[in-house]
PDB file of C-alpha atoms in Angstrom:
ATOM      1  CA  UNK A   8     -61.366  18.369  25.164  1.00  0.00           C
ATOM      2  CA  UNK A   9     -58.105  19.653  26.557  1.00  0.00           C
ATOM      3  CA  UNK A  10     -57.027  16.165  27.678  1.00  0.00           C
ATOM      4  CA  UNK A  11     -56.834  14.935  23.995  1.00  0.00           C
ATOM      5  CA  UNK A  12     -54.763  17.892  22.823  1.00  0.00           C
ATOM      6  CA  UNK A  13     -51.337  16.442  23.827  1.00  0.00           C
ATOM      7  CA  UNK A  14     -52.015  13.209  21.919  1.00  0.00           C
ATOM      8  CA  UNK A  15     -52.693  14.900  18.587  1.00  0.00           C
ATOM      9  CA  UNK A  16     -50.130  17.669  18.972  1.00  0.00           C
ATOM     10  CA  UNK A  17     -46.764  17.473  17.245  1.00  0.00           C
ATOM     11  CA  UNK A  18     -45.095  18.800  20.358  1.00  0.00           C
ATOM     12  CA  UNK A  19     -44.537  16.275  23.116  1.00  0.00           C
ATOM     13  CA  UNK A  20     -46.180  17.041  26.416  1.00  0.00           C
ATOM     14  CA  UNK A  21     -42.850  17.183  28.260  1.00  0.00           C
ATOM     15  CA  UNK A  22     -39.860  17.829  26.045  1.00  0.00           C
ATOM     16  CA  UNK A  23     -36.609  16.019  26.824  1.00  0.00           C
ATOM     17  CA  UNK A  24     -33.891  18.124  28.446  1.00  0.00           C
ATOM     18  CA  UNK A  25     -31.607  17.988  25.414  1.00  0.00           C
ATOM     19  CA  UNK A  26     -34.361  19.322  23.176  1.00  0.00           C
ATOM     20  CA  UNK A  27     -35.074  22.185  25.563  1.00  0.00           C
ATOM     21  CA  UNK A  28     -31.376  23.042  25.899  1.00  0.00           C
ATOM     22  CA  UNK A  29     -30.496  22.969  22.226  1.00  0.00           C
ATOM     23  CA  UNK A  30     -33.611  24.613  20.885  1.00  0.00           C
ATOM     24  CA  UNK A  31     -35.000  21.764  18.806  1.00  0.00           C
ATOM     25  CA  UNK A  32     -38.244  21.621  20.727  1.00  0.00           C
ATOM     26  CA  UNK A  33     -41.171  21.141  18.426  1.00  0.00           C
ATOM     27  CA  UNK A  34     -39.399  19.232  15.664  1.00  0.00           C
ATOM     28  CA  UNK A  35     -40.719  15.841  14.705  1.00  0.00           C
ATOM     29  CA  UNK A  36     -37.242  14.270  14.633  1.00  0.00           C
ATOM     30  CA  UNK A  37     -35.995  12.779  17.839  1.00  0.00           C
ATOM     31  CA  UNK A  38     -32.330  12.072  18.556  1.00  0.00           C
ATOM     32  CA  UNK A  39     -32.292   8.500  17.245  1.00  0.00           C
ATOM     33  CA  UNK A  40     -34.187   9.562  14.127  1.00  0.00           C
ATOM     34  CA  UNK A  41     -31.782  12.442  13.553  1.00  0.00           C
ATOM     35  CA  UNK A  42     -28.757  10.131  13.857  1.00  0.00           C
ATOM     36  CA  UNK A  43     -30.365   7.631  11.499  1.00  0.00           C
ATOM     37  CA  UNK A  44     -31.059  10.381   8.975  1.00  0.00           C
ATOM     38  CA  UNK A  45     -27.434  11.561   9.097  1.00  0.00           C
ATOM     39  CA  UNK A  46     -26.129   8.019   8.729  1.00  0.00           C
ATOM     40  CA  UNK A  47     -28.462   7.316   5.841  1.00  0.00           C
ATOM     41  CA  UNK A  48     -27.382  10.501   4.067  1.00  0.00           C
ATOM     42  CA  UNK A  49     -23.758   9.316   4.278  1.00  0.00           C
ATOM     43  CA  UNK A  50     -24.657   5.874   2.960  1.00  0.00           C
ATOM     44  CA  UNK A  51     -26.691   7.374   0.137  1.00  0.00           C
ATOM     45  CA  UNK A  52     -23.497   8.665  -1.498  1.00  0.00           C
ATOM     46  CA  UNK A  53     -22.487   6.568  -4.445  1.00  0.00           C
ATOM     47  CA  UNK A  54     -19.178   4.757  -4.499  1.00  0.00           C
ATOM     48  CA  UNK A  55     -18.000   7.056  -7.277  1.00  0.00           C
ATOM     49  CA  UNK A  56     -18.703  10.143  -5.171  1.00  0.00           C
ATOM     50  CA  UNK A  57     -16.864   8.586  -2.235  1.00  0.00           C
ATOM     51  CA  UNK A  58     -13.867   7.667  -4.379  1.00  0.00           C
ATOM     52  CA  UNK A  59     -13.718  11.178  -5.848  1.00  0.00           C
ATOM     53  CA  UNK A  60     -13.895  12.687  -2.363  1.00  0.00           C
ATOM     54  CA  UNK A  61     -11.142  10.348  -1.172  1.00  0.00           C
ATOM     55  CA  UNK A  62      -8.948  11.247  -4.160  1.00  0.00           C
ATOM     56  CA  UNK A  63      -9.433  14.981  -3.553  1.00  0.00           C
ATOM     57  CA  UNK A  64      -8.565  14.633   0.130  1.00  0.00           C
ATOM     58  CA  UNK A  65      -5.508  12.521  -0.691  1.00  0.00           C
ATOM     59  CA  UNK A  66      -4.322  15.022  -3.318  1.00  0.00           C
ATOM     60  CA  UNK A  67      -4.751  17.893  -0.863  1.00  0.00           C
ATOM     61  CA  UNK A  68      -2.725  16.044   1.766  1.00  0.00           C
ATOM     62  CA  UNK A  69       0.029  15.291  -0.750  1.00  0.00           C
ATOM     63  CA  UNK A  70       0.214  18.932  -1.793  1.00  0.00           C
ATOM     64  CA  UNK A  71       0.326  20.138   1.796  1.00  0.00           C
ATOM     65  CA  UNK A  72       3.082  17.739   2.873  1.00  0.00           C
ATOM     66  CA  UNK A  73       5.562  17.203   0.006  1.00  0.00           C
ATOM     67  CA  UNK A  74       8.350  16.123   2.382  1.00  0.00           C
ATOM     68  CA  UNK A  75       6.558  12.845   3.044  1.00  0.00           C
ATOM     69  CA  UNK A  76       6.895  11.891  -0.614  1.00  0.00           C
ATOM     70  CA  UNK A  77      10.667  12.332  -0.443  1.00  0.00           C
ATOM     71  CA  UNK A  78      10.953  10.247   2.743  1.00  0.00           C
ATOM     72  CA  UNK A  79      12.718  13.115   4.547  1.00  0.00           C
ATOM     73  CA  UNK A  80      16.281  11.831   4.196  1.00  0.00           C
ATOM     74  CA  UNK A  81      15.621   8.190   5.039  1.00  0.00           C
ATOM     75  CA  UNK A  82      16.077   7.261   1.402  1.00  0.00           C
ATOM     76  CA  UNK A  83      19.857   7.750   1.604  1.00  0.00           C
ATOM     77  CA  UNK A  84      20.115   5.070   4.301  1.00  0.00           C
ATOM     78  CA  UNK A  85      18.133   2.624   2.190  1.00  0.00           C
ATOM     79  CA  UNK A  86      20.314   3.350  -0.858  1.00  0.00           C
ATOM     80  CA  UNK A  87      23.500   2.752   1.151  1.00  0.00           C
ATOM     81  CA  UNK A  88      22.125  -0.522   2.501  1.00  0.00           C
ATOM     82  CA  UNK A  89      21.150  -1.739  -0.967  1.00  0.00           C
ATOM     83  CA  UNK A  90      24.536  -0.717  -2.388  1.00  0.00           C
ATOM     84  CA  UNK A  91      26.232  -2.817   0.311  1.00  0.00           C
ATOM     85  CA  UNK A  92      24.065  -5.817  -0.549  1.00  0.00           C
ATOM     86  CA  UNK A  93      24.727  -5.317  -4.276  1.00  0.00           C
ATOM     87  CA  UNK A  94      28.472  -5.320  -3.580  1.00  0.00           C
ATOM     88  CA  UNK A  95      28.204  -8.565  -1.623  1.00  0.00           C
ATOM     89  CA  UNK A  96      26.165 -10.172  -4.408  1.00  0.00           C
ATOM     90  CA  UNK A  97      28.710  -9.061  -7.026  1.00  0.00           C
ATOM     91  CA  UNK A  98      31.414 -10.854  -5.072  1.00  0.00           C
ATOM     92  CA  UNK A  99      29.225 -13.937  -4.784  1.00  0.00           C
ATOM     93  CA  UNK A 100      28.510 -13.869  -8.521  1.00  0.00           C
ATOM     94  CA  UNK A 101      32.226 -13.802  -9.319  1.00  0.00           C
ATOM     95  CA  UNK A 102      32.718 -16.811  -7.051  1.00  0.00           C
ATOM     96  CA  UNK A 103      29.761 -18.627  -8.685  1.00  0.00           C
ATOM     97  CA  UNK A 104      31.073 -18.134 -12.215  1.00  0.00           C
ATOM     98  CA  UNK A 105      34.562 -19.205 -11.122  1.00  0.00           C
ATOM     99  CA  UNK A 106      33.275 -22.404  -9.498  1.00  0.00           C
ATOM    100  CA  UNK A 107      31.089 -23.209 -12.536  1.00  0.00           C
ATOM    101  CA  UNK A 108      34.020 -22.792 -14.943  1.00  0.00           C
ATOM    102  CA  UNK A 109      36.282 -24.893 -12.723  1.00  0.00           C
ATOM    103  CA  UNK A 110      33.640 -27.628 -12.456  1.00  0.00           C
ATOM    104  CA  UNK A 111      33.111 -27.679 -16.208  1.00  0.00           C
ATOM    105  CA  UNK A 112      36.878 -27.822 -16.795  1.00  0.00           C
ATOM    106  CA  UNK A 113      37.462 -30.691 -14.364  1.00  0.00           C
ATOM    107  CA  UNK A 114      34.460 -32.579 -15.723  1.00  0.00           C
ATOM    108  CA  UNK A 115      35.711 -32.197 -19.301  1.00  0.00           C
ATOM    109  CA  UNK A 116      39.286 -33.051 -18.388  1.00  0.00           C
ATOM    110  CA  UNK A 117      38.905 -35.947 -15.939  1.00  0.00           C
ATOM    111  CA  UNK A 118      35.471 -37.489 -16.652  1.00  0.00           C
ATOM    112  CA  UNK A 119      35.565 -37.373 -20.429  1.00  0.00           C
ATOM    113  CA  UNK A 120      32.400 -35.239 -20.583  1.00  0.00           C
ATOM    114  CA  UNK A 121      31.276 -33.913 -23.932  1.00  0.00           C
ATOM    115  CA  UNK A 122      31.356 -30.245 -24.789  1.00  0.00           C
ATOM    116  CA  UNK A 123      27.534 -30.129 -24.655  1.00  0.00           C
ATOM    117  CA  UNK A 124      27.515 -31.347 -21.032  1.00  0.00           C
ATOM    118  CA  UNK A 125      30.098 -28.806 -19.953  1.00  0.00           C
ATOM    119  CA  UNK A 126      28.432 -26.046 -21.975  1.00  0.00           C
ATOM    120  CA  UNK A 127      25.266 -26.467 -19.881  1.00  0.00           C
ATOM    121  CA  UNK A 128      27.298 -25.908 -16.710  1.00  0.00           C
ATOM    122  CA  UNK A 129      29.086 -22.872 -18.149  1.00  0.00           C
ATOM    123  CA  UNK A 130      25.863 -21.253 -19.393  1.00  0.00           C
ATOM    124  CA  UNK A 131      24.103 -21.913 -16.075  1.00  0.00           C
ATOM    125  CA  UNK A 132      27.039 -20.447 -14.142  1.00  0.00           C
ATOM    126  CA  UNK A 133      27.097 -17.357 -16.335  1.00  0.00           C
ATOM    127  CA  UNK A 134      23.351 -16.835 -15.949  1.00  0.00           C
ATOM    128  CA  UNK A 135      23.412 -17.333 -12.181  1.00  0.00           C
ATOM    129  CA  UNK A 136      26.505 -15.220 -11.663  1.00  0.00           C
ATOM    130  CA  UNK A 137      25.538 -12.497 -14.080  1.00  0.00           C
ATOM    131  CA  UNK A 138      21.879 -12.206 -13.081  1.00  0.00           C
ATOM    132  CA  UNK A 139      22.474  -9.112 -10.970  1.00  0.00           C
ATOM    133  CA  UNK A 140      24.462  -7.330 -13.661  1.00  0.00           C
ATOM    134  CA  UNK A 141      22.002  -8.357 -16.381  1.00  0.00           C
ATOM    135  CA  UNK A 142      19.115  -6.955 -14.316  1.00  0.00           C
ATOM    136  CA  UNK A 143      21.076  -3.771 -13.620  1.00  0.00           C
ATOM    137  CA  UNK A 144      21.745  -3.356 -17.350  1.00  0.00           C
ATOM    138  CA  UNK A 145      18.111  -3.959 -18.312  1.00  0.00           C
ATOM    139  CA  UNK A 146      16.620  -1.683 -15.637  1.00  0.00           C
ATOM    140  CA  UNK A 147      18.858   1.240 -16.107  1.00  0.00           C
TER     141      UNK A 147
END
C-alpha cells in the first residue's frame, strides 16, 4: 500500500521551498502555526511580567544615557524664559496692588464707603498682587 503512505506520514509529500531551505522539513508546525505559537507565547506573559520587563528596559536606558535626564543644556534657556516672565509678573503685581489701594482710597474718601468695604478691596489686591511672591515663598 505505498499510495496510502503519504497520507499517514508526518512528512508532507512535497515540502514547501522555505522548509527545504531552512531545514525544518519533517516538523509538524507549519509557518502559520509557528507564528501563532510565538504570538501566543508573548501573550501568555502576565501583565506583571511585562511591567517588570518594561521597568528593567527603561532603567537600563536611563543608566546608559544620563544626559537625557539633564536635558543637555536646554534647561538654562527655559530658566531664563521663566525668569523673564516672573519679572514681568512682579511688575504687574506692583501695579495691581497700587491700583487696588488707590481704588479703596478714592472709594473711602469720595463715596463714603465703610472701612469693611474698602478692606475687601485692599485684601483682594494684596492677594492678587502678592500671589506670585506668596507661591515663591511657599515653594522654596
